[in-house]
């Protein structure tokens, strides 16, 4: 296949914001592609050569890409750099420069899909001495043979800016349309949720149909999308919703990890964050302990890594464990910031998929699968848990959790249906945090989608940000507030750098927005925000029409908490349904408070 056919599909996807239209474009295209090429195309559509959880990334610096553009376009480096300052996106710079170059180049061969994958692989694997120079030359070779649209996408792919607007939900709709039925769509989604590998699912489906997809299972080394919790505003509400009986666990304030453990000669331990980043390097002590103490040969477990004070064993807040994310000096960090892992779930062990088993069975097997450490301090532990059958017990357990420096509790259903729902948020798990008992309802995790230039003291940096929440049903983002408080000077100075990679010339196609910032960003950076309350908003677009026709919901008096949620993807942000729920909880609370008291 010629690369220009794929580039044309990317271009058509980018120029529409209709999910239905994207589904049609993709499903037509999927039918025409060889299954083995389809796999790679799916990865390329999000700017990668492998599934998301693979550590390698193309990640070429803009400067290097601009050098390659200058070398093939016959323009001076200054001309190319100036255009980049104006446009912000090396892809568009390449497109414009290559369009001009075309008139003067005589000898170029059309790019095939295969040759582009080969070129990108050379870029990804170039290491050692002169590697930057070699990367630049491999890129220049491809650009030499590119037409303008191909050049745009090649440069976006190598700089990690590849976002054509079709999210995972749309890709799965298109796969179902092309190769299965609407009714079979949930099985495609499950296969994706338990492998996090859309390329694998697409190739399997295109080559072997739904029967082959049904055989895709949970496997050590392939991260599983994490199960998430809903929230309710009070312990009695939780007990009610759980039918009067459920398990409570402490909700630890640390970093979630999914550990994939395999013993033996070809063994390994991999720790993944909830964003599927490889965290093994940050927790070598946890990885070693899990491997040593696992009784079986291979398993996937989940737990929370929490920092503690070695002088008294007391647990420390999240911020402490994030220091482990430093790239260098890990030995020192392991010593200075000791952590423990509190395990709370078992997804797989020795050939058996536990995600399909109810919570009590998973928990019992988990507690039976690790041996205590023979001597010295044991850093492998389990979440404190109890079965709760009334409100007094619930309150007592919650108070103990808070006294033990936890954030609150996680209530977990004991019903037979309480399987591990990979990638979904539901009421089988319900979280309840200390914050809920205070005036502010909770924190919101929102994606940065725009910035406003600062004035006065903040001149020269961004002064405020446009923040968005996510709607998983439509796969789109909607704005929820303009955020201008809670930033310190150091953070403001760092912001442009943090956001640069996500800068976009126009409003991202996955975003609904009325408010227009000075700079747009595709959703990438997630910040934690508190707010006084939620109100109906004529300007913000999240949950548009849910409460009032022609209006969305907006956060009032939003404030940055200081916490960058780099453990969350933008799709793991607070959802529009949660914001609606908050709004309704707040309305209920306000009407309860205005009821005359009986005494
Ligand atoms: P939140 O980040 O507020 O959405 O809360 C969900 C997170 O709580 C999970 O992703 C875990 O990182 C964390 N967590 C802490 N303790 C537990 C527990 N006992 N069970 C499940 N998740 C837990």
Short mmCIF file of N, CA, C and O in Angstrom, two decimals, residues 500-542:
data_model
loop_
_atom_site.label_atom_id
_atom_site.label_comp_id
_atom_site.label_asym_id
_atom_site.label_seq_id
_atom_site.Cartn_x
_atom_site.Cartn_y
_atom_site.Cartn_z
N UNK A 500 4.00 22.38 25.62
CA UNK A 500 4.43 22.63 24.24
C UNK A 500 4.08 21.48 23.29
O UNK A 500 3.55 21.68 22.20
N UNK A 501 4.33 20.28 23.74
CA UNK A 501 4.12 19.10 22.92
C UNK A 501 2.67 18.97 22.45
O UNK A 501 2.36 18.33 21.47
N UNK A 502 1.76 19.57 23.21
CA UNK A 502 0.33 19.40 22.92
C UNK A 502 -0.27 20.59 22.17
O UNK A 502 -1.46 20.61 21.90
N UNK A 503 0.60 21.60 21.91
CA UNK A 503 0.08 22.81 21.26
C UNK A 503 -0.55 22.49 19.91
O UNK A 503 -0.05 21.65 19.17
N UNK A 504 -1.65 23.16 19.63
CA UNK A 504 -2.36 22.86 18.39
C UNK A 504 -2.74 24.17 17.73
O UNK A 504 -3.14 25.12 18.41
N UNK A 505 -2.65 24.21 16.42
CA UNK A 505 -2.96 25.43 15.67
C UNK A 505 -4.44 25.82 15.82
O UNK A 505 -4.80 26.97 15.83
N UNK A 506 -5.27 24.75 15.86
CA UNK A 506 -6.70 25.05 15.95
C UNK A 506 -7.34 24.27 17.09
O UNK A 506 -6.67 23.43 17.72
N UNK A 507 -8.60 24.50 17.28
CA UNK A 507 -9.32 23.78 18.35
C UNK A 507 -9.22 22.28 18.05
O UNK A 507 -9.53 21.86 16.93
N UNK A 508 -8.78 21.46 19.04
CA UNK A 508 -8.66 20.03 18.76
C UNK A 508 -10.02 19.44 18.35
O UNK A 508 -11.05 19.84 18.89
N UNK A 509 -9.99 18.49 17.42
CA UNK A 509 -11.27 18.00 16.92
C UNK A 509 -12.02 17.19 17.98
O UNK A 509 -13.22 16.99 17.86
N UNK A 510 -11.33 16.74 19.03
CA UNK A 510 -12.03 15.96 20.06
C UNK A 510 -12.66 16.87 21.13
O UNK A 510 -13.14 16.38 22.15
N UNK A 511 -12.62 18.17 20.92
CA UNK A 511 -13.08 19.10 21.97
C UNK A 511 -14.29 19.92 21.53
O UNK A 511 -14.33 20.45 20.41
N UNK A 512 -15.27 20.04 22.44
CA UNK A 512 -16.37 20.98 22.25
C UNK A 512 -16.03 22.21 23.09
O UNK A 512 -15.81 22.06 24.30
N UNK A 513 -15.96 23.38 22.50
CA UNK A 513 -15.65 24.58 23.29
C UNK A 513 -16.28 25.81 22.68
O UNK A 513 -16.34 25.95 21.46
N UNK A 514 -16.75 26.66 23.55
CA UNK A 514 -17.27 27.97 23.12
C UNK A 514 -16.24 29.04 23.40
O UNK A 514 -16.02 29.96 22.65
N UNK A 515 -15.60 28.89 24.58
CA UNK A 515 -14.60 29.87 24.99
C UNK A 515 -13.36 29.70 24.10
O UNK A 515 -12.96 28.56 23.83
N UNK A 516 -12.77 30.80 23.65
CA UNK A 516 -11.61 30.68 22.76
C UNK A 516 -10.35 31.21 23.47
O UNK A 516 -10.25 32.40 23.75
N UNK A 517 -9.41 30.33 23.78
CA UNK A 517 -8.18 30.77 24.46
C UNK A 517 -7.18 31.36 23.45
O UNK A 517 -7.42 31.30 22.24
N UNK A 518 -6.07 31.86 23.93
CA UNK A 518 -5.03 32.36 23.02
C UNK A 518 -4.30 31.21 22.34
O UNK A 518 -3.84 31.33 21.22
N UNK A 519 -4.15 30.10 23.06
CA UNK A 519 -3.44 28.95 22.51
C UNK A 519 -4.29 27.71 22.79
O UNK A 519 -4.81 27.55 23.90
N UNK A 520 -4.40 26.82 21.80
CA UNK A 520 -5.13 25.56 22.01
C UNK A 520 -4.14 24.43 22.32
O UNK A 520 -3.01 24.44 21.82
N UNK A 521 -4.59 23.46 23.08
CA UNK A 521 -3.79 22.24 23.29
C UNK A 521 -4.68 21.03 23.09
O UNK A 521 -5.84 21.03 23.53
N UNK A 522 -4.14 19.99 22.47
CA UNK A 522 -4.88 18.74 22.48
C UNK A 522 -4.77 18.19 23.90
O UNK A 522 -3.75 18.40 24.57
N UNK A 523 -5.80 17.51 24.41
CA UNK A 523 -5.75 17.05 25.79
C UNK A 523 -4.55 16.12 26.01
O UNK A 523 -4.35 15.20 25.24
N UNK A 524 -3.75 16.43 27.04
CA UNK A 524 -2.56 15.63 27.31
C UNK A 524 -2.16 15.77 28.76
O UNK A 524 -1.93 14.79 29.45
N UNK A 525 -2.14 17.02 29.25
CA UNK A 525 -1.73 17.26 30.64
C UNK A 525 -2.98 17.31 31.52
O UNK A 525 -3.95 18.00 31.20
N UNK A 526 -2.94 16.56 32.62
CA UNK A 526 -4.11 16.52 33.52
C UNK A 526 -3.74 17.17 34.86
O UNK A 526 -2.71 16.84 35.45
N UNK A 527 -4.56 18.10 35.31
CA UNK A 527 -4.32 18.78 36.59
C UNK A 527 -5.46 18.51 37.56
O UNK A 527 -6.62 18.37 37.13
N UNK A 528 -5.12 18.50 38.84
CA UNK A 528 -6.16 18.31 39.86
C UNK A 528 -6.67 19.69 40.30
O UNK A 528 -5.88 20.58 40.57
N UNK A 529 -7.99 19.80 40.35
CA UNK A 529 -8.61 21.10 40.61
C UNK A 529 -9.69 20.94 41.67
O UNK A 529 -10.40 19.93 41.68
N UNK A 530 -9.80 21.91 42.58
CA UNK A 530 -10.95 21.91 43.49
C UNK A 530 -11.88 23.04 43.05
O UNK A 530 -11.48 23.91 42.28
N UNK A 531 -13.10 23.01 43.56
CA UNK A 531 -14.03 24.08 43.20
C UNK A 531 -15.01 24.28 44.34
O UNK A 531 -15.21 23.38 45.15
N UNK A 532 -15.60 25.48 44.38
CA UNK A 532 -16.57 25.74 45.44
C UNK A 532 -17.86 24.97 45.14
O UNK A 532 -18.44 24.35 46.02
N UNK A 533 -18.30 25.02 43.92
CA UNK A 533 -19.46 24.23 43.51
C UNK A 533 -19.56 24.20 41.99
O UNK A 533 -18.70 24.72 41.29
N UNK A 534 -20.64 23.60 41.52
CA UNK A 534 -20.83 23.48 40.08
C UNK A 534 -22.11 24.22 39.71
O UNK A 534 -23.11 24.11 40.43
N UNK A 535 -22.04 24.97 38.64
CA UNK A 535 -23.25 25.70 38.26
C UNK A 535 -23.56 25.49 36.78
O UNK A 535 -22.69 25.07 36.01
N UNK A 536 -24.79 25.81 36.42
CA UNK A 536 -25.17 25.74 35.01
C UNK A 536 -24.42 26.85 34.28
O UNK A 536 -24.34 27.97 34.79
N UNK A 537 -23.84 26.51 33.13
CA UNK A 537 -22.97 27.50 32.49
C UNK A 537 -23.38 27.75 31.04
O UNK A 537 -23.53 26.81 30.26
N UNK A 538 -23.51 29.01 30.68
CA UNK A 538 -23.82 29.32 29.29
C UNK A 538 -22.60 29.19 28.39
O UNK A 538 -22.71 29.13 27.18
N UNK A 539 -21.41 29.14 29.01
CA UNK A 539 -20.19 29.17 28.20
C UNK A 539 -19.46 27.83 28.15
O UNK A 539 -18.84 27.48 27.17
N UNK A 540 -19.56 27.06 29.27
CA UNK A 540 -18.85 25.78 29.26
C UNK A 540 -19.71 24.67 28.66
O UNK A 540 -20.94 24.73 28.72
N UNK A 541 -19.01 23.68 28.09
CA UNK A 541 -19.75 22.73 27.24
C UNK A 541 -19.86 21.33 27.81
O UNK A 541 -20.48 20.47 27.19
N UNK A 542 -19.23 21.09 28.97
CA UNK A 542 -19.30 19.71 29.47
C UNK A 542 -20.74 19.44 29.94
O UNK A 542 -21.40 20.33 30.46
#
